[in-house]
Amino acid sequence: MIKSSLENAINNQINTEFYSSYLYLSMSAYFEAKSFSGFAKWMVIQAQEEYTHAMKFYTYLIQKGGLVKLSQIDEPKQEWKSLIDVFEDTYEHEQKVTASINAIVDLALQEKDHATVSFLNWFVTEQVEEEATVQKIVDDLKLIGDNNNGLFMMDRELGQRATTASSVTV
Ligand code: FEO
């Protein structure tokens, strides 16, 4: 049986991951409206990955005998100033997610719940990758600036993002 403090923290994280999925889908819709179909596809896959993150927490909580409590998902932002603004927001959001996962690790250590610490390790590693990937996109967009050819090429490149195994399995 999982401690109620961790049950609450994981339920909050389920909401955070579903919100992340919703936010990235909103970003995808923004890109579609601007006719950047590659950026839009990249964000749809990102949204799918966030859904699987939520479901990993969901499944784990049930396996540990906890009670899943789904809560209201906040409305995501719908407008951004530019492409780079979207990815800067993404980076900032991922940093918040990292802090939130680290806080659950701290709690699991405090509660001496080794199984939960072990479960969370996957997310700790995943966050390093997520932050690095988004930071690279921000850096590339800064280099490209207003160069239309560069933006066109980057849209093509991001549109090649394949659905990864982790985005389709829980
Ligand atoms: Fe589920 Fe992007 O963190």
Tab-separated table of C-alpha atoms and ligand atoms in Angstrom:
chain	number	residue	atom	x	y	z
A	1	MET	CA	0.000	0.000	0.000
A	2	ILE	CA	1.297	3.437	-0.885
A	3	LYS	CA	1.437	6.264	1.676
A	4	SER	CA	-1.312	8.855	1.259
A	5	SER	CA	1.234	11.673	0.841
A	6	LEU	CA	2.683	9.878	-2.203
A	7	GLU	CA	-0.770	8.949	-3.469
A	8	ASN	CA	-1.668	12.669	-3.468
A	9	ALA	CA	1.611	13.668	-5.123
A	10	ILE	CA	1.173	11.076	-7.880
A	11	ASN	CA	-2.433	12.136	-8.464
A	12	ASN	CA	-1.203	15.721	-8.852
A	13	GLN	CA	1.454	14.499	-11.279
A	14	ILE	CA	-1.166	12.648	-13.334
A	15	ASN	CA	-2.966	15.974	-13.698
A	16	THR	CA	0.307	17.747	-14.611
A	17	GLU	CA	1.066	15.191	-17.329
A	18	PHE	CA	-2.449	15.410	-18.793
A	19	TYR	CA	-2.160	19.212	-18.694
A	20	SER	CA	1.194	18.926	-20.524
A	21	SER	CA	-0.505	16.836	-23.197
A	22	TYR	CA	-3.285	19.416	-23.500
A	23	LEU	CA	-0.791	22.302	-23.645
A	24	TYR	CA	1.257	20.664	-26.408
A	25	LEU	CA	-1.868	19.869	-28.391
A	26	SER	CA	-2.817	23.549	-28.114
A	27	MET	CA	0.660	24.467	-29.384
A	28	SER	CA	0.158	22.035	-32.267
A	29	ALA	CA	-3.120	23.749	-33.183
A	30	TYR	CA	-1.289	27.112	-33.114
A	31	PHE	CA	1.337	25.764	-35.541
A	32	GLU	CA	-1.374	24.333	-37.814
A	33	ALA	CA	-3.036	27.763	-37.912
A	34	LYS	CA	0.317	29.255	-38.988
A	35	SER	CA	0.772	26.513	-41.667
A	36	PHE	CA	3.824	24.970	-40.005
A	37	SER	CA	2.696	21.366	-40.369
A	38	GLY	CA	6.065	19.886	-39.319
A	39	PHE	CA	6.152	21.804	-36.041
A	40	ALA	CA	2.486	20.827	-35.561
A	41	LYS	CA	3.254	17.131	-36.035
A	42	TRP	CA	6.182	17.307	-33.620
A	43	MET	CA	3.879	18.787	-30.978
A	44	VAL	CA	1.150	16.172	-31.546
A	45	ILE	CA	3.720	13.444	-30.863
A	46	GLN	CA	4.884	15.375	-27.803
A	47	ALA	CA	1.253	15.511	-26.618
A	48	GLN	CA	0.933	11.732	-27.122
A	49	GLU	CA	4.091	11.172	-25.078
A	50	GLU	CA	2.674	13.248	-22.236
A	51	TYR	CA	-0.487	11.125	-22.314
A	52	THR	CA	1.664	8.011	-21.878
A	53	HIS	CA	3.511	9.682	-18.992
A	54	ALA	CA	0.165	10.299	-17.274
A	55	MET	CA	-0.812	6.671	-17.872
A	56	LYS	CA	2.476	5.378	-16.444
A	57	PHE	CA	1.683	7.201	-13.183
A	58	TYR	CA	-1.941	6.042	-13.377
A	59	THR	CA	-0.961	2.376	-13.808
A	60	TYR	CA	1.711	2.544	-11.108
A	61	LEU	CA	-0.656	4.042	-8.553
A	62	ILE	CA	-3.184	1.273	-9.172
A	63	GLN	CA	-0.455	-1.402	-8.951
A	64	LYS	CA	0.554	0.018	-5.571
A	65	GLY	CA	-3.017	-0.180	-4.280
A	66	GLY	CA	-3.555	3.589	-4.429
A	67	LEU	CA	-6.702	5.379	-5.515
A	68	VAL	CA	-6.528	7.340	-8.777
A	69	LYS	CA	-8.353	10.669	-8.491
A	70	LEU	CA	-8.620	12.524	-11.782
A	71	SER	CA	-9.084	16.262	-11.449
A	72	GLN	CA	-9.951	19.170	-13.700
A	73	ILE	CA	-7.397	20.010	-16.373
A	74	ASP	CA	-6.675	23.725	-16.727
A	75	GLU	CA	-7.303	25.457	-20.030
A	76	PRO	CA	-3.994	25.794	-21.900
A	77	LYS	CA	-2.701	28.972	-23.514
A	78	GLN	CA	-3.814	29.299	-27.156
A	79	GLU	CA	-1.759	32.163	-28.570
A	80	TRP	CA	1.959	32.808	-28.781
A	81	LYS	CA	3.995	35.687	-30.188
A	82	SER	CA	6.230	33.534	-32.407
A	83	LEU	CA	7.597	30.032	-33.006
A	84	ILE	CA	10.418	30.595	-30.576
A	85	ASP	CA	7.973	31.875	-27.957
A	86	VAL	CA	6.215	28.485	-28.128
A	87	PHE	CA	9.419	26.542	-27.532
A	88	GLU	CA	10.609	28.894	-24.798
A	89	ASP	CA	7.276	28.249	-23.058
A	90	THR	CA	7.794	24.511	-23.611
A	91	TYR	CA	11.244	24.661	-22.038
A	92	GLU	CA	9.936	26.609	-19.055
A	93	HIS	CA	7.077	24.135	-18.656
A	94	GLU	CA	9.425	21.127	-18.773
A	95	GLN	CA	11.591	22.720	-16.075
A	96	LYS	CA	8.487	22.929	-13.874
A	97	VAL	CA	7.693	19.262	-14.601
A	98	THR	CA	11.273	18.311	-13.664
A	99	ALA	CA	10.963	20.205	-10.366
A	100	SER	CA	7.660	18.490	-9.681
A	101	ILE	CA	9.112	15.004	-10.324
A	102	ASN	CA	12.156	15.796	-8.183
A	103	ALA	CA	9.819	16.820	-5.351
A	104	ILE	CA	8.069	13.414	-5.555
A	105	VAL	CA	11.475	11.680	-5.470
A	106	ASP	CA	12.316	13.675	-2.322
A	107	LEU	CA	9.008	12.614	-0.783
A	108	ALA	CA	9.502	8.941	-1.711
A	109	LEU	CA	12.990	9.025	-0.150
A	110	GLN	CA	11.551	10.633	2.973
A	111	GLU	CA	8.870	7.908	3.133
A	112	LYS	CA	11.545	5.211	2.484
A	113	ASP	CA	9.456	3.978	-0.465
A	114	HIS	CA	12.186	2.396	-2.567
A	115	ALA	CA	9.835	0.971	-5.191
A	116	THR	CA	8.490	4.455	-5.928
A	117	VAL	CA	12.009	5.921	-6.070
A	118	SER	CA	12.926	3.218	-8.581
A	119	PHE	CA	9.760	3.871	-10.615
A	120	LEU	CA	10.495	7.618	-10.672
A	121	ASN	CA	14.039	7.122	-11.962
A	122	TRP	CA	12.683	6.595	-15.480
A	123	PHE	CA	11.064	10.050	-15.305
A	124	VAL	CA	14.208	11.692	-13.908
A	125	THR	CA	16.140	10.441	-16.956
A	126	GLU	CA	13.289	11.291	-19.345
A	127	GLN	CA	13.245	14.890	-18.098
A	128	VAL	CA	16.956	15.326	-18.890
A	129	GLU	CA	16.210	14.262	-22.476
A	130	GLU	CA	13.059	16.394	-22.747
A	131	GLU	CA	14.794	19.563	-21.541
A	132	ALA	CA	17.818	18.975	-23.797
A	133	THR	CA	15.662	18.350	-26.884
A	134	VAL	CA	13.614	21.507	-26.391
A	135	GLN	CA	16.698	23.598	-25.561
A	136	LYS	CA	18.256	22.468	-28.851
A	137	ILE	CA	15.154	23.568	-30.783
A	138	VAL	CA	15.242	26.978	-29.057
A	139	ASP	CA	18.954	27.336	-29.934
A	140	ASP	CA	18.310	26.352	-33.577
A	141	LEU	CA	15.427	28.833	-33.854
A	142	LYS	CA	17.682	31.590	-32.481
A	143	LEU	CA	20.278	30.799	-35.158
A	144	ILE	CA	17.697	30.761	-37.944
A	145	GLY	CA	16.034	34.016	-36.872
A	146	ASP	CA	13.715	35.314	-39.607
A	147	ASN	CA	15.327	33.288	-42.395
A	148	ASN	CA	12.382	31.734	-44.256
A	149	ASN	CA	14.512	29.019	-45.878
A	150	GLY	CA	15.815	27.989	-42.480
A	151	LEU	CA	12.311	27.881	-40.991
A	152	PHE	CA	11.073	25.861	-43.957
A	153	MET	CA	13.902	23.332	-43.520
A	154	MET	CA	13.330	23.091	-39.791
A	155	ASP	CA	9.600	22.538	-40.309
A	156	ARG	CA	10.478	19.681	-42.684
A	157	GLU	CA	12.976	18.238	-40.205
A	158	LEU	CA	10.669	18.334	-37.173
A	159	GLY	CA	7.895	16.839	-39.293
A	160	GLN	CA	10.074	13.704	-39.653
A	161	ARG	CA	9.719	12.963	-35.948
A	162	ALA	CA	8.504	9.421	-35.721
A	163	THR	CA	6.070	8.126	-33.168
A	164	THR	CA	8.442	6.607	-30.640
A	165	ALA	CA	7.860	3.370	-28.785
A	166	SER	CA	7.453	5.274	-25.512
A	167	SER	CA	4.727	7.401	-27.072
A	168	VAL	CA	2.514	4.439	-27.896
A	169	THR	CA	3.059	2.168	-24.918
A	170	VAL	CA	2.343	2.775	-21.257
B	1	FEO	FE1	5.927	14.349	-19.011
B	1	FEO	FE2	7.375	16.427	-20.797
B	1	FEO	O1	7.184	15.631	-19.145
